[in-house]
Coordinates of C-alpha atoms in Angstrom, one line a residue:
X268 CA -29.1 -9.8 28.4
X269 CA -26.1 -9.6 30.8
X270 CA -26.7 -13.2 32.0
X271 CA -26.7 -14.3 28.2
X272 CA -23.5 -12.4 27.6
X273 CA -21.9 -14.2 30.5
X274 CA -23.0 -17.3 29.4
X275 CA -21.7 -16.9 25.9
X276 CA -18.4 -15.6 26.9
X277 CA -17.8 -18.8 29.0
X278 CA -18.0 -20.8 25.9
X279 CA -14.7 -21.3 23.8
X280 CA -16.4 -21.1 20.5
X281 CA -17.5 -17.5 21.1
X282 CA -14.0 -16.4 21.2
X283 CA -13.1 -18.6 18.1
X284 CA -15.8 -16.6 16.2
X285 CA -14.5 -13.2 17.2
X286 CA -11.0 -14.4 16.4
X287 CA -12.3 -15.4 13.0
X288 CA -13.6 -12.2 12.1
X289 CA -10.4 -10.4 13.1
X290 CA -8.4 -13.0 11.3
X291 CA -10.3 -12.6 8.1
X292 CA -9.1 -9.0 7.9
X293 CA -5.7 -9.4 8.9
X294 CA -5.0 -12.5 6.8
X295 CA -6.6 -11.3 3.6
X296 CA -4.9 -7.7 4.0
X297 CA -1.4 -9.3 4.6
X298 CA -1.5 -11.9 2.1
X299 CA -3.1 -9.9 -0.9
X300 CA -1.0 -6.8 -0.2
X301 CA 2.1 -8.7 0.0
X302 CA 1.3 -11.0 -2.9
X303 CA 0.5 -8.3 -5.3
X304 CA 3.0 -5.7 -4.2
X305 CA 5.3 -4.9 -7.2
X306 CA 3.2 -7.0 -9.5
X307 CA 3.2 -4.3 -12.4
X308 CA 7.1 -4.5 -12.1
X309 CA 7.0 -8.2 -12.8
X310 CA 4.7 -8.5 -15.9
X311 CA 7.9 -8.5 -17.9
X312 CA 8.0 -12.3 -16.8
X313 CA 5.2 -13.0 -19.1
X314 CA 6.0 -14.8 -22.1
X315 CA 5.0 -14.0 -25.9
X316 CA 6.1 -16.3 -28.9
X317 CA 7.6 -14.6 -32.0
X318 CA 7.2 -16.5 -35.3
X319 CA 8.9 -14.7 -38.4
X320 CA 8.2 -16.3 -41.7
X321 CA 9.3 -13.5 -43.8
X322 CA 13.0 -13.3 -45.0
X323 CA 12.5 -9.6 -46.0
X324 CA 11.4 -6.8 -44.1
X325 CA 10.0 -9.3 -41.5
X326 CA 13.7 -9.6 -40.2
X327 CA 13.7 -5.8 -39.2
X328 CA 10.3 -6.0 -37.6
X329 CA 11.2 -9.0 -35.6
X330 CA 14.2 -7.0 -34.4
X331 CA 12.1 -4.1 -33.4
X332 CA 9.9 -6.3 -31.5
X333 CA 12.4 -8.2 -29.5
X334 CA 13.9 -4.7 -28.6
X335 CA 10.6 -2.9 -27.7
X336 CA 8.4 -5.4 -25.9
X337 CA 8.5 -5.6 -22.2
X338 CA 8.0 -9.3 -22.2
X339 CA 10.0 -12.3 -22.5
X340 CA 10.2 -13.3 -26.2
X341 CA 10.3 -16.9 -27.2
X342 CA 11.2 -17.5 -30.9
X343 CA 9.7 -20.2 -32.7
X344 CA 10.1 -21.9 -36.2
X345 CA 6.6 -23.2 -36.7
X346 CA 3.1 -22.0 -35.8
X347 CA 2.1 -25.4 -34.6
X348 CA 4.8 -25.5 -32.0
X349 CA 3.9 -22.0 -31.0
X350 CA 0.2 -22.9 -30.7
X351 CA 0.8 -26.0 -28.7
X352 CA 2.9 -24.0 -26.1
X353 CA 0.2 -21.4 -26.1
X354 CA -2.6 -24.0 -25.6
X355 CA -0.5 -25.3 -22.7
X356 CA -0.4 -21.8 -21.3
X357 CA 3.5 -21.5 -21.6
X358 CA 3.2 -18.3 -23.4
X359 CA 0.4 -15.7 -23.6
X360 CA 0.4 -14.4 -27.3
X361 CA 1.9 -15.4 -30.5
X362 CA 3.2 -12.7 -32.9
X363 CA 3.3 -14.2 -36.4
X364 CA 4.9 -12.3 -39.4
X365 CA 3.6 -14.0 -42.4
X366 CA 5.8 -14.9 -45.3
X367 CA 3.9 -12.7 -47.6
X368 CA 4.4 -9.7 -45.7
X369 CA 7.1 -8.1 -47.9
X370 CA 5.6 -8.9 -51.1
X371 CA 2.1 -7.5 -50.1
X372 CA 3.9 -4.2 -49.0
X373 CA 5.8 -3.8 -52.3
X374 CA 2.6 -4.6 -54.4
X375 CA 0.4 -2.5 -52.4
X376 CA -1.8 -5.3 -51.2
X377 CA -3.0 -5.5 -47.7
X378 CA -0.4 -6.6 -45.4
X379 CA -1.0 -7.7 -41.7
X380 CA 0.8 -9.2 -38.8
X381 CA -1.1 -11.8 -37.1
X382 CA -1.5 -11.8 -33.1
X383 CA -3.0 -15.0 -31.7
X384 CA -4.1 -13.8 -28.3
X385 CA -5.0 -17.0 -26.0
X386 CA -8.4 -16.5 -24.1
X387 CA -7.8 -19.4 -21.7
X388 CA -6.3 -17.0 -19.3
X389 CA -7.0 -14.5 -16.6
X390 CA -8.9 -11.3 -17.8
X391 CA -6.0 -9.0 -16.9
X392 CA -3.6 -11.3 -19.0
X393 CA -6.0 -11.3 -22.1
X394 CA -6.7 -7.6 -21.9
X395 CA -3.0 -6.7 -21.5
X396 CA -2.1 -8.8 -24.5
X397 CA -4.7 -7.3 -26.9
X398 CA -3.5 -4.0 -25.9
X399 CA -0.1 -4.9 -26.5
X400 CA -0.9 -6.1 -30.1
X401 CA -2.6 -2.8 -30.8
X402 CA 0.0 -0.5 -29.3
X403 CA 2.9 -2.8 -31.1
X404 CA 1.3 -2.8 -34.3
X405 CA 0.8 1.2 -34.3
X406 CA 4.6 1.5 -33.2
X407 CA 5.7 -0.5 -36.0
X408 CA 3.5 1.4 -38.5
X409 CA 4.9 4.7 -37.4
X410 CA 8.5 3.6 -37.7
X411 CA 7.8 2.1 -41.2
X412 CA 6.0 5.0 -42.4
X413 CA 8.7 7.4 -41.3
X414 CA 11.3 5.1 -42.8
X415 CA 9.4 4.5 -46.2
X416 CA 8.8 8.4 -46.6
X417 CA 12.6 9.3 -45.8
X418 CA 13.7 6.5 -48.1
X419 CA 11.5 7.2 -51.0
X420 CA 12.4 11.0 -50.8
X421 CA 16.2 10.4 -50.5
X422 CA 16.2 8.1 -53.3
X423 CA 14.3 10.2 -55.7
X424 CA 16.3 13.2 -54.8
X425 CA 19.4 11.4 -55.8
X426 CA 18.2 10.2 -58.9
X427 CA 17.0 13.7 -59.9
X428 CA 20.4 15.2 -59.1
X429 CA 22.2 12.6 -61.1
X430 CA 19.7 13.2 -64.1
X431 CA 20.7 15.6 -66.9
X432 CA 17.1 17.6 -66.7
X433 CA 16.5 21.2 -66.2
X434 CA 16.2 22.5 -62.9
X435 CA 12.7 24.0 -63.0
X436 CA 11.5 20.5 -64.3
X437 CA 13.3 18.7 -61.4
X438 CA 11.9 21.0 -58.8
X439 CA 8.4 20.5 -60.2
X440 CA 8.8 16.7 -60.4
X441 CA 10.3 16.8 -57.0
X442 CA 7.2 18.7 -55.5
X443 CA 4.8 16.1 -57.2
X444 CA 6.7 13.2 -55.7
X445 CA 6.9 14.8 -52.2
X446 CA 3.1 15.2 -52.5
X447 CA 2.6 11.5 -53.5
X448 CA 4.9 10.5 -50.5
X449 CA 2.8 12.6 -48.1
X450 CA -0.3 10.5 -49.3
X451 CA 1.3 7.1 -48.7
X452 CA -0.6 5.0 -46.4
X453 CA 0.6 5.9 -42.9
X454 CA -0.6 2.5 -41.7
X455 CA 1.1 0.0 -44.1
X456 CA 0.6 -2.9 -41.9
X457 CA -2.5 -4.1 -40.3
X458 CA -3.0 -5.9 -37.1
X459 CA -5.0 -9.3 -37.4
X460 CA -5.9 -10.2 -33.7
X461 CA -7.1 -13.8 -33.4
X462 CA -8.8 -14.8 -30.4
X463 CA -7.9 -18.4 -29.5
X464 CA -9.8 -20.7 -27.1
X465 CA -12.5 -18.0 -26.9
X466 CA -15.7 -18.3 -25.0
X467 CA -19.0 -16.4 -25.6
X468 CA -20.3 -14.2 -22.7
X469 CA -18.6 -12.0 -20.3
X470 CA -19.6 -14.1 -17.3
X471 CA -17.6 -17.1 -18.7
X472 CA -14.3 -15.3 -17.6
X473 CA -15.3 -15.5 -13.9
X474 CA -16.3 -19.3 -14.0
X475 CA -13.0 -20.6 -12.8
X476 CA -12.7 -18.0 -10.1
X477 CA -16.2 -18.7 -8.7
X478 CA -15.9 -22.3 -8.8
X479 CA -12.5 -22.3 -6.9
X480 CA -13.9 -20.0 -4.3
X481 CA -17.1 -21.7 -3.9
X482 CA -15.7 -25.1 -3.7
X483 CA -13.0 -24.2 -1.3
X484 CA -15.4 -22.4 1.1
X485 CA -17.7 -25.2 0.7
X486 CA -15.0 -27.6 1.8
X487 CA -14.0 -25.4 4.8
X488 CA -17.5 -25.3 6.0
X489 CA -18.3 -29.1 5.5
X490 CA -15.0 -29.9 7.4
X491 CA -15.8 -27.5 10.5
X492 CA -19.4 -29.0 10.8
X493 CA -18.0 -32.6 10.7
X494 CA -15.4 -31.6 13.4
X495 CA -18.4 -30.4 15.4
X496 CA -20.4 -33.7 15.0
X497 CA -17.1 -35.6 15.8
X498 CA -17.0 -34.0 19.4
X499 CA -20.4 -35.4 20.0
X500 CA -19.6 -39.1 19.2
X501 CA -15.8 -39.5 19.6
X502 CA -16.4 -41.2 23.2
X503 CA -18.3 -44.0 21.2
X504 CA -16.2 -44.6 18.2
X505 CA -12.5 -45.2 18.0
X506 CA -10.3 -42.3 16.4
X507 CA -9.4 -44.5 13.4
X508 CA -12.8 -45.4 12.9
X509 CA -14.1 -41.7 13.0
X510 CA -11.3 -40.9 10.6
X511 CA -12.1 -43.5 8.1
X512 CA -15.8 -42.6 8.2
X513 CA -14.7 -38.8 7.5
X514 CA -12.8 -39.7 4.5
X515 CA -15.7 -42.0 3.2
X516 CA -18.0 -39.1 3.6
X517 CA -15.6 -36.9 1.8
X518 CA -15.2 -39.2 -1.1
X519 CA -18.8 -39.5 -1.4
X520 CA -19.7 -35.8 -1.4
X521 CA -16.7 -35.1 -3.8
X522 CA -18.1 -37.5 -6.4
X523 CA -21.7 -36.3 -6.0
X524 CA -21.2 -32.6 -5.9
X525 CA -20.1 -32.4 -9.7
X526 CA -23.7 -33.4 -10.7
X527 CA -24.8 -30.0 -9.1
X528 CA -21.8 -28.3 -10.7
X529 CA -22.5 -29.5 -14.3
X530 CA -26.3 -29.1 -13.7
X531 CA -25.7 -25.1 -12.7
X532 CA -23.3 -24.8 -15.8
X533 CA -26.1 -26.3 -17.9
X534 CA -28.9 -23.9 -16.5
X535 CA -26.8 -20.9 -17.0
X536 CA -25.6 -21.7 -20.5
X537 CA -21.8 -22.1 -19.6
X538 CA -20.6 -24.1 -22.5
X539 CA -17.5 -26.3 -22.2
X540 CA -14.8 -27.4 -24.5
X541 CA -14.3 -31.0 -23.0
X542 CA -16.8 -33.9 -22.6
X543 CA -19.2 -34.0 -19.5
X544 CA -17.3 -37.1 -18.0
X545 CA -14.1 -35.1 -18.0
X546 CA -15.7 -32.2 -16.1
X547 CA -17.4 -34.8 -13.5
X548 CA -14.0 -36.5 -12.7
X549 CA -12.0 -33.2 -12.5
X550 CA -14.5 -31.4 -10.3
X551 CA -14.7 -34.5 -7.9
X552 CA -11.0 -34.7 -7.7
X553 CA -10.5 -31.1 -7.1
X554 CA -13.2 -31.0 -4.4
X555 CA -11.6 -34.1 -2.7
X556 CA -8.2 -32.2 -2.8
X557 CA -9.9 -29.2 -1.2
X558 CA -11.5 -31.4 1.6
X559 CA -8.3 -33.2 2.1
X560 CA -6.4 -29.9 2.7
X561 CA -9.0 -28.1 4.7
X562 CA -9.3 -31.1 7.3
X563 CA -5.5 -31.1 8.0
X564 CA -5.7 -28.1 10.1
X565 CA -8.9 -28.9 11.6
X566 CA -7.4 -32.4 12.7
X567 CA -4.0 -30.7 14.1
X568 CA -5.7 -27.6 15.8
X569 CA -9.5 -28.4 16.2
X570 CA -11.7 -25.4 15.6
X571 CA -8.7 -23.1 15.6
X572 CA -7.8 -24.6 12.4
X573 CA -10.4 -22.4 10.9
X574 CA -8.0 -19.7 11.0
X575 CA -5.5 -21.6 9.0
X576 CA -8.1 -22.6 6.5
X577 CA -8.9 -18.8 6.0
X578 CA -5.2 -18.2 5.3
X579 CA -5.3 -21.1 2.9
X580 CA -8.3 -19.7 1.1
X581 CA -6.5 -16.3 0.7
X582 CA -3.6 -17.9 -0.5
X583 CA -5.0 -20.0 -3.1
X584 CA -7.1 -17.1 -4.5
X585 CA -4.1 -14.9 -4.9
X586 CA -1.7 -17.6 -6.3
X587 CA -4.1 -19.7 -8.5
X588 CA -3.8 -17.3 -11.5
X589 CA -7.4 -16.4 -11.9
X590 CA -6.9 -12.8 -11.0
X591 CA -3.3 -12.0 -11.6
X592 CA -1.1 -14.3 -13.9
X593 CA 1.1 -16.5 -11.7
X594 CA 4.1 -15.4 -13.7
X595 CA 3.7 -11.8 -12.2
X596 CA 4.0 -13.0 -8.5
X597 CA 7.0 -13.0 -6.4
X598 CA 9.2 -16.0 -6.5
X599 CA 7.8 -17.2 -3.0
X600 CA 4.4 -17.0 -4.0
X601 CA 4.9 -18.9 -7.4
X602 CA 6.7 -21.8 -5.4
X603 CA 3.9 -21.7 -2.9
X604 CA 1.3 -22.1 -5.8
X605 CA 2.8 -25.3 -7.1
X606 CA 1.5 -27.1 -3.8
X607 CA -2.0 -25.7 -3.6
X608 CA -4.9 -27.3 -5.3
X609 CA -6.4 -24.1 -6.5
X610 CA -3.6 -23.7 -8.8
X611 CA -4.4 -26.9 -10.7
X612 CA -8.1 -26.3 -10.3
X613 CA -7.9 -23.1 -12.0
X614 CA -5.9 -24.3 -15.0
X615 CA -8.1 -27.2 -15.4
X616 CA -11.2 -24.9 -15.5
X617 CA -9.8 -22.7 -18.1
X618 CA -9.3 -25.6 -20.2
X619 CA -12.8 -26.7 -19.5
X620 CA -14.5 -23.2 -20.4
X621 CA -12.2 -22.1 -23.1
X622 CA -10.2 -24.9 -24.4
X623 CA -6.6 -25.8 -24.7
X624 CA -4.2 -28.7 -24.6
X625 CA -5.9 -32.0 -24.2
X626 CA -3.3 -33.1 -21.8
X627 CA -4.0 -30.3 -19.4
X628 CA -7.1 -31.9 -17.5
X629 CA -5.1 -35.3 -17.1
X630 CA -1.8 -33.5 -15.8
X631 CA -4.0 -31.3 -13.5
X632 CA -5.8 -34.5 -12.1
X633 CA -2.7 -36.3 -11.5
X634 CA -1.4 -33.1 -9.6
X635 CA -4.5 -33.0 -7.5
X636 CA -4.2 -36.8 -6.8
X637 CA -0.8 -36.2 -5.6
X638 CA -1.8 -33.3 -3.1
X639 CA -4.8 -35.8 -1.9
X640 CA -2.2 -38.4 -1.2
X641 CA 0.3 -36.1 0.6
X642 CA -2.6 -34.5 2.7
X643 CA -4.3 -37.7 3.7
X644 CA -0.7 -38.8 4.9
X645 CA -0.3 -35.7 7.1
X646 CA -3.8 -36.2 8.4
X647 CA -3.2 -39.8 9.4
X648 CA -0.1 -38.6 11.1
X649 CA -2.3 -36.2 12.9
X650 CA -4.8 -38.6 14.1
X651 CA -2.0 -41.1 15.1
X652 CA -0.8 -38.6 17.6
X653 CA -4.2 -38.0 19.2
X654 CA -5.5 -39.7 22.1
X655 CA -8.4 -42.2 21.3
X656 CA -11.1 -41.1 23.8
X657 CA -13.0 -44.5 23.0
X658 CA -10.2 -46.4 24.6
X659 CA -10.1 -44.0 27.6
X660 CA -13.9 -44.5 28.2
X661 CA -13.5 -48.4 27.8
X662 CA -10.7 -48.4 30.3
X663 CA -12.6 -46.2 32.8
X664 CA -15.8 -48.3 32.4
X665 CA -13.6 -51.6 33.1
X666 CA -12.4 -49.9 36.2
X667 CA -15.6 -48.9 37.5
X668 CA -17.0 -52.5 37.0

């Protein structure tokens, strides 16, 4: 046993493995705790759309909403514009005050405020918006009910005092009116919550997170294994030949893997809102971007690059928006999210699973291709700076001859 330990501790990879275990804890604790510190204080960065179509009491309600909601309020002039922004995930919810609200309340008919909640979002955001709709509607009803009671009692009291009728009769009528007021509807306005871009099944909420983590971890492992294989053949093939070969393998795997992804989605009855080719193309480009990012650190630092890939994994999970909305992160993490592929991967898969703007998939593919281009340039520079072992061997061989 002692002999085995001595042999293992003479190998550099043993220390790298131990360092990786330590790094996982250090990096995940540091990144996640700093990224999510103060998140609850930044929920006011989330945006809600407000559409008031009622010229009567709707004006007062809209003002109350602006004053009471702890979110940024975007005012819209039409439902179509608001829904376009919601499908593009620029706002989390639309509060629509319909034009019939005042008339419905005056006639005693059923009156409702419509809350459009976008389900193509993180579970935390969806739950928060639905709870906000219920609490806001309750608050509006409490304020309206108290105002209606006070106003009705005051108006009737004024009319009775101005009327020339006996005091006993006035008191009797007043008591009857107060009794009627007490029986007024305490919830004059209902909450009509409409879940937009909804997907059936609780598991569907975790598909974007699952695909992001499985794809990047898979990319990390694949790149590391290829790095080990490179060490065995680097003396017989030029560095540019090896680099080109790695890219061909990366592209080949990236465009084969989606077949498995689509098959698994079908087996587990995960429905999609886009066509199969769009899923195939998007998953291919996303995995290619993950591979291209993961290989940078390995090309620069060798096996130690795994530590940087662990950091990249952690950063992408906290900034992608699959767990906590990006708007609730600190400014530094929001800027970092814009250059990491998981951000666009998550956004694309929310559209695939839940639906949304048709342009979302295309724009995310363009962003991912941009990341691929930049990372390949950096990787090429890293290869250019490295020694070509194949040439050294050729030179040594010629000298021996």
